[in-house]
Amino acid sequence: MIQTTNIKKIYTTDEVETTALDSVNLNVNEGEFVSVMGPSGCGKSTLLNILGLLDNPTEGTYQFAGDEVSGCSEKERADLRKGNIGFVFQSFNLIDELTVYENIELPLLYLKTPSKERKEKIDAVADRLKIAHRLKHFPQQLSGGQQQRVAVARAIIGDPKLILADEPTGNLDSGNGEEIMNLLTGLHEQGATIVFVTHSEAYAEYAQRIVHLFDGHIVSENMGA
Amino acid sequence: MLINYLKVAVRSMLRNKILACINIAGLAIGLTAGIFIYMWIQDELSYDRFHEHAGDIYRVVETQFYRGEPFLVAVAPGPLAAQLKSDYPEIVNAVRIRLNGREILRYGENKFVEKRILFADREFFEMFSFPFVMGDPGKALSDPNCIVLTESMAAKYFQDEEPLDKNLVVNDQLSFRVTGIIRDVPHNSQLQFDCVIPFETLRTAYNQGQNMDNWGSNSYHTYIRLQKGYPYRSLDEKIKNLLKTYYPQSNTEFNLQPLTDIHLYAGNKYAADIGGHGDILYVRLSSLIAVIILLIACINYMNLTTARSGNRAKEIGMRKVVGARKAAIIRQFMGEALVYALIAFVVSLVLVELLLPVFNNLSQKDLSLSLRDNIALYGRMLLIALITGIVSGSYPALYLSAFRPASVLKGTLFSGKKGTLVRKCLVVLQFSLSVILIIGTAVVHYQIRYIHNKQLGLDKENLAYVVLQREAWTRYDALKSRLLEMPSVAAVTRTTELPLTLSSSHSGFDWEGKDPMETILFHVVGVDTGYADAFKMEIVEGRFFAEGFFGDSDAVVVNEEAAEIIGGKESVIGKTITEQGQRRTIIGVLKNFHFKPLQLKIEPLVMDQDPGSYMVIRIHPGDIQTTLAALEESYSEIVPEIPFEYGFVDEDYDRMYRVIERMGVLFNYLSVLAIFVSCLGLFGLASYITEKRTKEIGIRKAYSASVTDIVFLLSRQFLKWVLIANVIAWPIAYIAMKRWLQTFAYRTDMGVEIFVLTSLGAFVIALVTISWQTIKAARGNPVDSLRYE
């Protein structure tokens, strides 16, 4: 599913050049559940952005589902993301002006799914994530845990091949955090490929494999629980 | 998807009500100004285009040459029309007209002075499209004693009676049979008249036969209609030197002037023109100002939308994450700008409707917004709104769609350095444009004030005039002595033409030492002995005409300009000039006075004694209305048969500058609007920038900076922009206004104070605008602002 070879990412500002990633080689197979750990600033999010096609690497190659994507234009990347990758963020990133229903609906709109089919899908996923009674509410009216469940619903509504989660539990208390991790585990059991970034040793253990990043390098890979 | 865009747009408007209001207000004000100016320009451009053959009608005008200088004249010799038609097959028809004022018309007991009588050749109604309500356009002018009336004039004389074939009596002498009724002449017609009489009447009843057949005399406006689409320039070339054939001593050239150009391009460049012209300069200026104001409004929207984009960054990021292409985001924000523009359009339509009476009063027009007549207008106004929306949305759409989801979603936000620079430039541009408008307005007002205060060489205040017709003219002496008995009357004099609107001129003067090759045009006016005193004109040399001086009947008085032409540096007193063999002695030189608008230079003038038909009365300052009533009473006793007709010299003078004054008032409103819209933008931007600097302010306050320090810190940045805007605006405004002032032969100086005061004003306005934001930010608790980050 994912195969990166010697990926390098350099950020340049006026005077400073920062190497965020250096020679990262990472393979993730279809159906795998991988967690990425490391201290702040080690390059976790940069890696996730590249894997999620939000950003291009400065050097190296990246094969996504068998296709080379490292040199893709923004337009091509947008088209690849659509329907293939679902994202979950630490700060939920729900759109305040849209209701829960409309937030979940968003990916389907860009996929041009017909209205009736959209409704069926949203109702199904809302049931599954226990937010069906909240569909007409706006994000501000929801608790953090509920908001993150909405975000997960949005991430999986388009049946993506890959789910990327960037510290999805970071803004949640332990109860809600655990719930989200159980959700992800459940999705994995149904066949989803998941890469998620976390600070928490405990949550990292949910994955099949843990990748440790330090100063832009992969320092170790070990199997999880 | 569209519904999703709309929902987001409307909900984010509702969430940021103040921002939305500022945006809509800015656009609505811009559009209102734009729509008004558009309506005004459209009306100006519509003059004379309603004629079916408008595109093929031309006026024949003359270029005469005096001392090598071209002198443009709107009238042509009487025989020209017929000659042109017989010589050039491309001319379909040729028509002479003459507008005459002041005939007394009567039907039964209904008697009025008519000032807008048009004498016109028979084919007048074939050339020009003035629709007939009654009668046959082909025959209406074929009978010598017939008359065609407008509906209003017919109603005035005949009320409910059937007007056709009734007889109107002119000056109690001639009888004219009504042969046609036409619709009232539309306001956008250069020719304005209430009735039409056959041209030949001038020969039969007005003794103009000799004049009409004379190639050397120019008295009639001549129009020709060419075959459809015929290139008029080739005919123009052919007739250029035609006059030489019939009048060999003349070097005057004929030119063709398209009918549709007359209103806007003739200006007051042509002598003996029909008045009431517009000016293409003002049409162009207004278009420019409309574009500027709309641009300012668009910039406002751009600035506020991009400055506040932090609110939308997450949304844009998320849309991109789930697969939205850049183009989709561009479409979304363009659409949002269009929604704003359309809301603003509706608001502006309401504003236009409400303010239309005010605008009509200001522009002296009769514009209407009724949907029935103006579907096309609504279409074009909508188009203006849509273009405004597209321009407004362009930069925000490009800016916002370039957000990188990876960074905006992380909460680190975009660095936005480039965006800030663009925004600063836009604010500077906005303020530059506003400052240019304000300086422009100030210069226009300086010039208007200059016109009002200009020493004209005569005292135009407190001068009434009465038109002396027929019996009144013969009873002048009786009138004069009666009026002089009134305590409020200081002086009474008479003249052939009022001094601020002299139009008679003559080029046949000769004197010893004159270059025989040179033709010089002198204005001529007939006056009486009390003239110079009544107008308070100054004699610089010699004396004015006086009662009882033997030989004054052959004497003339000239102005300084004429004296210089005739005598150079030497005195001209006692010098003889001849006019068609008649010898005249110069007895006095009058100080130059302005008898033309200040756009034109003072020209040479010769005065002789001639009993004119204007009685001018100098009144002691005080109760004008009472004096006027007393004047009318005395007049009616002495001349009961002729209606009393009067005017004031200063009002006539002011009328000459009405177009400029109107533009001045219009500019006032427009600059206020421009600066207001700019301030809306500055306000929005100030709130954004202070918000962005909250952390900095917190840290500074934590290190014990005072409120004043902070306010100063924040204001300095804004004032820097305003300063830059002024520096940009000054030279542009200076060059533009200098060019405008050059259209005046006599003009005010552009004082430095205009620029300094405008800049100070801009600074103060900018300071006040941002003060609310800066003070609020400066007074905040540093703990709050640091926690905020």
PDB file of N, CA and C in Angstrom, chain A residues 9 14 45 49 54-56 74-75 78-79 81-83 85 87 89-99 102 105-107 109-110 118 138 140 154 166-167, chain B residues 1 4-5 7-8 11-12 15-16 311-312 314-326 328-329 332 401-411 417:
ATOM      1  N   LYS A   9      12.729  15.552   3.560  1.00  0.00           N
ATOM      2  CA  LYS A   9      11.898  16.770   3.490  1.00  0.00           C
ATOM      3  C   LYS A   9      12.665  17.919   4.132  1.00  0.00           C
ATOM      4  N   ASP A  14      13.650  32.136   4.933  1.00  0.00           N
ATOM      5  CA  ASP A  14      14.607  33.109   4.412  1.00  0.00           C
ATOM      6  C   ASP A  14      16.060  32.713   4.704  1.00  0.00           C
ATOM      7  N   SER A  45       4.496  14.468  11.980  1.00  0.00           N
ATOM      8  CA  SER A  45       3.410  15.061  11.193  1.00  0.00           C
ATOM      9  C   SER A  45       3.844  15.263   9.750  1.00  0.00           C
ATOM     10  N   ASN A  49       1.879  13.906   6.588  1.00  0.00           N
ATOM     11  CA  ASN A  49       1.413  14.773   5.496  1.00  0.00           C
ATOM     12  C   ASN A  49       1.874  14.258   4.144  1.00  0.00           C
ATOM     13  N   LEU A  54      -0.648  15.336   1.230  1.00  0.00           N
ATOM     14  CA  LEU A  54      -0.879  16.768   1.448  1.00  0.00           C
ATOM     15  C   LEU A  54       0.377  17.533   1.094  1.00  0.00           C
ATOM     16  N   ASP A  55       1.484  16.824   0.998  1.00  0.00           N
ATOM     17  CA  ASP A  55       2.763  17.478   0.767  1.00  0.00           C
ATOM     18  C   ASP A  55       3.632  16.548  -0.073  1.00  0.00           C
ATOM     19  N   ASN A  56       4.562  17.120  -0.817  1.00  0.00           N
ATOM     20  CA  ASN A  56       5.504  16.311  -1.575  1.00  0.00           C
ATOM     21  C   ASN A  56       6.834  16.234  -0.839  1.00  0.00           C
ATOM     22  N   GLU A  74      -0.359  19.418  -7.513  1.00  0.00           N
ATOM     23  CA  GLU A  74      -1.361  19.575  -6.468  1.00  0.00           C
ATOM     24  C   GLU A  74      -2.697  19.001  -6.909  1.00  0.00           C
ATOM     25  N   LYS A  75      -3.015  19.253  -8.188  1.00  0.00           N
ATOM     26  CA  LYS A  75      -4.293  18.785  -8.703  1.00  0.00           C
ATOM     27  C   LYS A  75      -4.371  17.260  -8.668  1.00  0.00           C
ATOM     28  N   ALA A  78      -4.793  16.048  -5.170  1.00  0.00           N
ATOM     29  CA  ALA A  78      -6.167  16.240  -4.692  1.00  0.00           C
ATOM     30  C   ALA A  78      -7.051  15.117  -5.205  1.00  0.00           C
ATOM     31  N   ASP A  79      -6.867  14.768  -6.485  1.00  0.00           N
ATOM     32  CA  ASP A  79      -7.705  13.710  -7.045  1.00  0.00           C
ATOM     33  C   ASP A  79      -7.401  12.357  -6.405  1.00  0.00           C
ATOM     34  N   ARG A  81      -6.250  11.891  -3.296  1.00  0.00           N
ATOM     35  CA  ARG A  81      -6.758  11.885  -1.919  1.00  0.00           C
ATOM     36  C   ARG A  81      -8.232  11.529  -1.882  1.00  0.00           C
ATOM     37  N   LYS A  82      -8.922  12.104  -2.879  1.00  0.00           N
ATOM     38  CA  LYS A  82     -10.372  11.981  -2.895  1.00  0.00           C
ATOM     39  C   LYS A  82     -10.771  10.501  -2.901  1.00  0.00           C
ATOM     40  N   GLY A  83     -11.390  10.041  -1.846  1.00  0.00           N
ATOM     41  CA  GLY A  83     -11.893   8.675  -1.818  1.00  0.00           C
ATOM     42  C   GLY A  83     -10.851   7.630  -1.444  1.00  0.00           C
ATOM     43  N   ILE A  85      -7.999   8.353   0.773  1.00  0.00           N
ATOM     44  CA  ILE A  85      -7.373   8.572   2.070  1.00  0.00           C
ATOM     45  C   ILE A  85      -8.343   9.297   2.999  1.00  0.00           C
ATOM     46  N   PHE A  87      -8.662  11.257   6.765  1.00  0.00           N
ATOM     47  CA  PHE A  87      -7.798  11.867   7.780  1.00  0.00           C
ATOM     48  C   PHE A  87      -8.539  12.087   9.085  1.00  0.00           C
ATOM     49  N   PHE A  89      -7.684  14.282  12.717  1.00  0.00           N
ATOM     50  CA  PHE A  89      -6.685  15.197  13.291  1.00  0.00           C
ATOM     51  C   PHE A  89      -6.862  15.323  14.793  1.00  0.00           C
ATOM     52  N   GLN A  90      -5.783  15.767  15.436  1.00  0.00           N
ATOM     53  CA  GLN A  90      -5.841  16.011  16.879  1.00  0.00           C
ATOM     54  C   GLN A  90      -6.942  17.020  17.209  1.00  0.00           C
ATOM     55  N   SER A  91      -6.988  18.127  16.431  1.00  0.00           N
ATOM     56  CA  SER A  91      -7.963  19.181  16.760  1.00  0.00           C
ATOM     57  C   SER A  91      -9.253  19.032  15.944  1.00  0.00           C
ATOM     58  N   PHE A  92      -9.589  17.854  15.572  1.00  0.00           N
ATOM     59  CA  PHE A  92     -10.852  17.472  14.912  1.00  0.00           C
ATOM     60  C   PHE A  92     -11.031  18.118  13.537  1.00  0.00           C
ATOM     61  N   ASN A  93     -10.820  19.474  13.488  1.00  0.00           N
ATOM     62  CA  ASN A  93     -10.987  20.194  12.220  1.00  0.00           C
ATOM     63  C   ASN A  93     -12.358  19.983  11.581  1.00  0.00           C
ATOM     64  N   LEU A  94     -13.374  20.064  12.395  1.00  0.00           N
ATOM     65  CA  LEU A  94     -14.728  20.072  11.829  1.00  0.00           C
ATOM     66  C   LEU A  94     -15.026  21.503  11.384  1.00  0.00           C
ATOM     67  N   ILE A  95     -15.836  21.641  10.355  1.00  0.00           N
ATOM     68  CA  ILE A  95     -16.155  22.978   9.851  1.00  0.00           C
ATOM     69  C   ILE A  95     -17.318  23.550  10.659  1.00  0.00           C
ATOM     70  N   ASP A  96     -17.057  24.663  11.322  1.00  0.00           N
ATOM     71  CA  ASP A  96     -18.025  25.204  12.286  1.00  0.00           C
ATOM     72  C   ASP A  96     -19.350  25.596  11.655  1.00  0.00           C
ATOM     73  N   GLU A  97     -19.294  25.992  10.379  1.00  0.00           N
ATOM     74  CA  GLU A  97     -20.518  26.463   9.735  1.00  0.00           C
ATOM     75  C   GLU A  97     -21.409  25.325   9.250  1.00  0.00           C
ATOM     76  N   LEU A  98     -20.881  24.101   9.323  1.00  0.00           N
ATOM     77  CA  LEU A  98     -21.671  22.978   8.828  1.00  0.00           C
ATOM     78  C   LEU A  98     -22.149  22.111   9.989  1.00  0.00           C
ATOM     79  N   THR A  99     -23.324  21.501   9.813  1.00  0.00           N
ATOM     80  CA  THR A  99     -23.834  20.594  10.850  1.00  0.00           C
ATOM     81  C   THR A  99     -23.025  19.300  10.812  1.00  0.00           C
ATOM     82  N   GLU A 102     -23.642  17.565   7.642  1.00  0.00           N
ATOM     83  CA  GLU A 102     -22.971  18.191   6.489  1.00  0.00           C
ATOM     84  C   GLU A 102     -21.464  17.991   6.522  1.00  0.00           C
ATOM     85  N   GLU A 105     -20.830  14.629   5.293  1.00  0.00           N
ATOM     86  CA  GLU A 105     -21.212  14.561   3.885  1.00  0.00           C
ATOM     87  C   GLU A 105     -20.104  15.085   2.958  1.00  0.00           C
ATOM     88  N   LEU A 106     -19.254  15.982   3.472  1.00  0.00           N
ATOM     89  CA  LEU A 106     -18.327  16.739   2.628  1.00  0.00           C
ATOM     90  C   LEU A 106     -17.536  15.895   1.617  1.00  0.00           C
ATOM     91  N   PRO A 107     -16.859  14.800   2.059  1.00  0.00           N
ATOM     92  CA  PRO A 107     -16.088  14.020   1.076  1.00  0.00           C
ATOM     93  C   PRO A 107     -16.970  13.473  -0.038  1.00  0.00           C
ATOM     94  N   LEU A 109     -19.566  14.836  -1.321  1.00  0.00           N
ATOM     95  CA  LEU A 109     -19.896  15.900  -2.276  1.00  0.00           C
ATOM     96  C   LEU A 109     -18.799  15.996  -3.338  1.00  0.00           C
ATOM     97  N   TYR A 110     -17.546  15.939  -2.867  1.00  0.00           N
ATOM     98  CA  TYR A 110     -16.451  16.040  -3.838  1.00  0.00           C
ATOM     99  C   TYR A 110     -16.325  14.778  -4.679  1.00  0.00           C
ATOM    100  N   ARG A 118     -25.863   9.307  -0.496  1.00  0.00           N
ATOM    101  CA  ARG A 118     -25.157  10.007   0.574  1.00  0.00           C
ATOM    102  C   ARG A 118     -25.883   9.811   1.890  1.00  0.00           C
ATOM    103  N   PHE A 138     -24.525  21.474  15.452  1.00  0.00           N
ATOM    104  CA  PHE A 138     -23.276  22.050  14.949  1.00  0.00           C
ATOM    105  C   PHE A 138     -22.136  21.580  15.850  1.00  0.00           C
ATOM    106  N   GLN A 140     -19.896  22.906  17.620  1.00  0.00           N
ATOM    107  CA  GLN A 140     -19.696  23.566  18.910  1.00  0.00           C
ATOM    108  C   GLN A 140     -20.604  22.988  19.993  1.00  0.00           C
ATOM    109  N   ARG A 154     -16.337  11.181   9.173  1.00  0.00           N
ATOM    110  CA  ARG A 154     -16.008  11.881   7.940  1.00  0.00           C
ATOM    111  C   ARG A 154     -14.843  11.184   7.219  1.00  0.00           C
ATOM    112  N   ASP A 166      -3.628  11.799  12.974  1.00  0.00           N
ATOM    113  CA  ASP A 166      -2.526  12.577  13.557  1.00  0.00           C
ATOM    114  C   ASP A 166      -2.878  12.901  14.999  1.00  0.00           C
ATOM    115  N   GLU A 167      -2.341  12.144  15.917  1.00  0.00           N
ATOM    116  CA  GLU A 167      -2.651  12.287  17.333  1.00  0.00           C
ATOM    117  C   GLU A 167      -4.144  12.459  17.590  1.00  0.00           C
TER     118      GLU A 167
ATOM    119  N   MET B   1     -23.606  20.463  -4.071  1.00  0.00           N
ATOM    120  CA  MET B   1     -22.387  21.181  -3.708  1.00  0.00           C
ATOM    121  C   MET B   1     -22.649  22.682  -3.615  1.00  0.00           C
ATOM    122  N   ASN B   4     -24.230  23.459  -0.510  1.00  0.00           N
ATOM    123  CA  ASN B   4     -23.239  23.410   0.557  1.00  0.00           C
ATOM    124  C   ASN B   4     -22.450  24.724   0.610  1.00  0.00           C
ATOM    125  N   TYR B   5     -22.021  25.232  -0.568  1.00  0.00           N
ATOM    126  CA  TYR B   5     -21.302  26.508  -0.620  1.00  0.00           C
ATOM    127  C   TYR B   5     -22.156  27.627  -0.046  1.00  0.00           C
ATOM    128  N   LYS B   7     -24.721  27.455   1.955  1.00  0.00           N
ATOM    129  CA  LYS B   7     -24.940  27.317   3.390  1.00  0.00           C
ATOM    130  C   LYS B   7     -23.753  27.884   4.159  1.00  0.00           C
ATOM    131  N   VAL B   8     -22.558  27.473   3.729  1.00  0.00           N
ATOM    132  CA  VAL B   8     -21.361  27.943   4.421  1.00  0.00           C
ATOM    133  C   VAL B   8     -21.260  29.461   4.323  1.00  0.00           C
ATOM    134  N   ARG B  11     -23.960  31.073   6.535  1.00  0.00           N
ATOM    135  CA  ARG B  11     -23.707  30.878   7.964  1.00  0.00           C
ATOM    136  C   ARG B  11     -22.478  31.649   8.429  1.00  0.00           C
ATOM    137  N   SER B  12     -21.465  31.736   7.572  1.00  0.00           N
ATOM    138  CA  SER B  12     -20.287  32.476   8.035  1.00  0.00           C
ATOM    139  C   SER B  12     -20.570  33.975   8.038  1.00  0.00           C
ATOM    140  N   ARG B  15     -22.302  34.478  11.288  1.00  0.00           N
ATOM    141  CA  ARG B  15     -21.400  34.359  12.420  1.00  0.00           C
ATOM    142  C   ARG B  15     -20.524  35.598  12.590  1.00  0.00           C
ATOM    143  N   ASN B  16     -20.172  36.256  11.477  1.00  0.00           N
ATOM    144  CA  ASN B  16     -19.360  37.480  11.547  1.00  0.00           C
ATOM    145  C   ASN B  16     -20.188  38.647  11.044  1.00  0.00           C
ATOM    146  N   ASN B 311     -10.348  32.509   9.897  1.00  0.00           N
ATOM    147  CA  ASN B 311     -11.603  31.851  10.263  1.00  0.00           C
ATOM    148  C   ASN B 311     -11.973  30.739   9.292  1.00  0.00           C
ATOM    149  N   ARG B 312     -11.537  30.943   8.058  1.00  0.00           N
ATOM    150  CA  ARG B 312     -11.957  29.977   7.041  1.00  0.00           C
ATOM    151  C   ARG B 312     -10.864  28.975   6.721  1.00  0.00           C
ATOM    152  N   LYS B 314      -9.371  26.595   8.279  1.00  0.00           N
ATOM    153  CA  LYS B 314      -9.622  25.200   8.624  1.00  0.00           C
ATOM    154  C   LYS B 314     -10.558  24.564   7.590  1.00  0.00           C
ATOM    155  N   GLU B 315     -11.584  25.349   7.231  1.00  0.00           N
ATOM    156  CA  GLU B 315     -12.550  24.830   6.278  1.00  0.00           C
ATOM    157  C   GLU B 315     -11.870  24.520   4.945  1.00  0.00           C
ATOM    158  N   ILE B 316     -11.050  25.494   4.497  1.00  0.00           N
ATOM    159  CA  ILE B 316     -10.390  25.304   3.208  1.00  0.00           C
ATOM    160  C   ILE B 316      -9.465  24.086   3.267  1.00  0.00           C
ATOM    161  N   GLY B 317      -8.715  24.012   4.373  1.00  0.00           N
ATOM    162  CA  GLY B 317      -7.808  22.883   4.547  1.00  0.00           C
ATOM    163  C   GLY B 317      -8.564  21.568   4.475  1.00  0.00           C
ATOM    164  N   MET B 318      -9.662  21.514   5.201  1.00  0.00           N
ATOM    165  CA  MET B 318     -10.434  20.271   5.275  1.00  0.00           C
ATOM    166  C   MET B 318     -11.015  19.901   3.916  1.00  0.00           C
ATOM    167  N   ARG B 319     -11.498  20.918   3.211  1.00  0.00           N
ATOM    168  CA  ARG B 319     -12.046  20.640   1.874  1.00  0.00           C
ATOM    169  C   ARG B 319     -10.965  20.045   0.981  1.00  0.00           C
ATOM    170  N   LYS B 320      -9.745  20.590   1.122  1.00  0.00           N
ATOM    171  CA  LYS B 320      -8.664  20.076   0.286  1.00  0.00           C
ATOM    172  C   LYS B 320      -8.298  18.655   0.698  1.00  0.00           C
ATOM    173  N   VAL B 321      -8.296  18.412   2.033  1.00  0.00           N
ATOM    174  CA  VAL B 321      -7.942  17.088   2.524  1.00  0.00           C
ATOM    175  C   VAL B 321      -8.869  16.031   1.935  1.00  0.00           C
ATOM    176  N   VAL B 322     -10.167  16.366   1.858  1.00  0.00           N
ATOM    177  CA  VAL B 322     -11.085  15.360   1.336  1.00  0.00           C
ATOM    178  C   VAL B 322     -11.137  15.377  -0.189  1.00  0.00           C
ATOM    179  N   GLY B 323     -10.235  16.133  -0.814  1.00  0.00           N
ATOM    180  CA  GLY B 323     -10.098  15.984  -2.258  1.00  0.00           C
ATOM    181  C   GLY B 323     -10.528  17.153  -3.111  1.00  0.00           C
ATOM    182  N   ALA B 324     -10.817  18.329  -2.498  1.00  0.00           N
ATOM    183  CA  ALA B 324     -11.196  19.476  -3.319  1.00  0.00           C
ATOM    184  C   ALA B 324      -9.968  19.979  -4.066  1.00  0.00           C
ATOM    185  N   ARG B 325     -10.120  20.213  -5.361  1.00  0.00           N
ATOM    186  CA  ARG B 325      -9.030  20.804  -6.121  1.00  0.00           C
ATOM    187  C   ARG B 325      -9.007  22.297  -5.854  1.00  0.00           C
ATOM    188  N   LYS B 326      -7.880  22.914  -6.230  1.00  0.00           N
ATOM    189  CA  LYS B 326      -7.745  24.359  -6.066  1.00  0.00           C
ATOM    190  C   LYS B 326      -8.876  25.090  -6.794  1.00  0.00           C
ATOM    191  N   ALA B 328     -11.830  24.184  -7.364  1.00  0.00           N
ATOM    192  CA  ALA B 328     -13.109  24.111  -6.654  1.00  0.00           C
ATOM    193  C   ALA B 328     -13.168  25.181  -5.563  1.00  0.00           C
ATOM    194  N   ILE B 329     -12.029  25.388  -4.875  1.00  0.00           N
ATOM    195  CA  ILE B 329     -11.988  26.412  -3.821  1.00  0.00           C
ATOM    196  C   ILE B 329     -12.134  27.798  -4.446  1.00  0.00           C
ATOM    197  N   GLN B 332     -15.650  28.351  -5.230  1.00  0.00           N
ATOM    198  CA  GLN B 332     -16.438  28.590  -4.024  1.00  0.00           C
ATOM    199  C   GLN B 332     -16.321  30.048  -3.563  1.00  0.00           C
ATOM    200  N   SER B 401      -7.340  29.879  -1.905  1.00  0.00           N
ATOM    201  CA  SER B 401      -7.230  28.553  -2.498  1.00  0.00           C
ATOM    202  C   SER B 401      -5.787  28.069  -2.462  1.00  0.00           C
ATOM    203  N   ALA B 402      -4.853  28.994  -2.181  1.00  0.00           N
ATOM    204  CA  ALA B 402      -3.452  28.586  -2.131  1.00  0.00           C
ATOM    205  C   ALA B 402      -3.054  28.060  -0.759  1.00  0.00           C
ATOM    206  N   PHE B 403      -3.960  28.076   0.195  1.00  0.00           N
ATOM    207  CA  PHE B 403      -3.643  27.568   1.530  1.00  0.00           C
ATOM    208  C   PHE B 403      -3.189  26.119   1.444  1.00  0.00           C
ATOM    209  N   ARG B 404      -2.145  25.830   2.243  1.00  0.00           N
ATOM    210  CA  ARG B 404      -1.665  24.449   2.263  1.00  0.00           C
ATOM    211  C   ARG B 404      -2.335  23.748   3.437  1.00  0.00           C
ATOM    212  N   PRO B 405      -3.091  22.713   3.132  1.00  0.00           N
ATOM    213  CA  PRO B 405      -3.855  22.062   4.205  1.00  0.00           C
ATOM    214  C   PRO B 405      -2.950  21.567   5.316  1.00  0.00           C
ATOM    215  N   ALA B 406      -1.744  21.080   4.944  1.00  0.00           N
ATOM    216  CA  ALA B 406      -0.866  20.518   5.960  1.00  0.00           C
ATOM    217  C   ALA B 406      -0.583  21.539   7.050  1.00  0.00           C
ATOM    218  N   SER B 407      -0.384  22.795   6.672  1.00  0.00           N
ATOM    219  CA  SER B 407      -0.050  23.775   7.706  1.00  0.00           C
ATOM    220  C   SER B 407      -1.277  24.375   8.363  1.00  0.00           C
ATOM    221  N   VAL B 408      -2.339  24.670   7.597  1.00  0.00           N
ATOM    222  CA  VAL B 408      -3.484  25.314   8.254  1.00  0.00           C
ATOM    223  C   VAL B 408      -4.160  24.371   9.240  1.00  0.00           C
ATOM    224  N   LEU B 409      -4.146  23.079   8.939  1.00  0.00           N
ATOM    225  CA  LEU B 409      -4.865  22.171   9.818  1.00  0.00           C
ATOM    226  C   LEU B 409      -4.086  21.878  11.083  1.00  0.00           C
ATOM    227  N   LYS B 410      -2.803  22.082  11.032  1.00  0.00           N
ATOM    228  CA  LYS B 410      -1.966  21.863  12.196  1.00  0.00           C
ATOM    229  C   LYS B 410      -2.179  23.004  13.189  1.00  0.00           C
ATOM    230  N   GLY B 411      -2.878  24.059  12.738  1.00  0.00           N
ATOM    231  CA  GLY B 411      -3.119  25.172  13.649  1.00  0.00           C
ATOM    232  C   GLY B 411      -1.975  26.160  13.649  1.00  0.00           C
ATOM    233  N   LYS B 417       3.009  36.250   5.053  1.00  0.00           N
ATOM    234  CA  LYS B 417       3.806  37.459   4.877  1.00  0.00           C
ATOM    235  C   LYS B 417       3.459  38.142   3.555  1.00  0.00           C
TER     236      LYS B 417
END
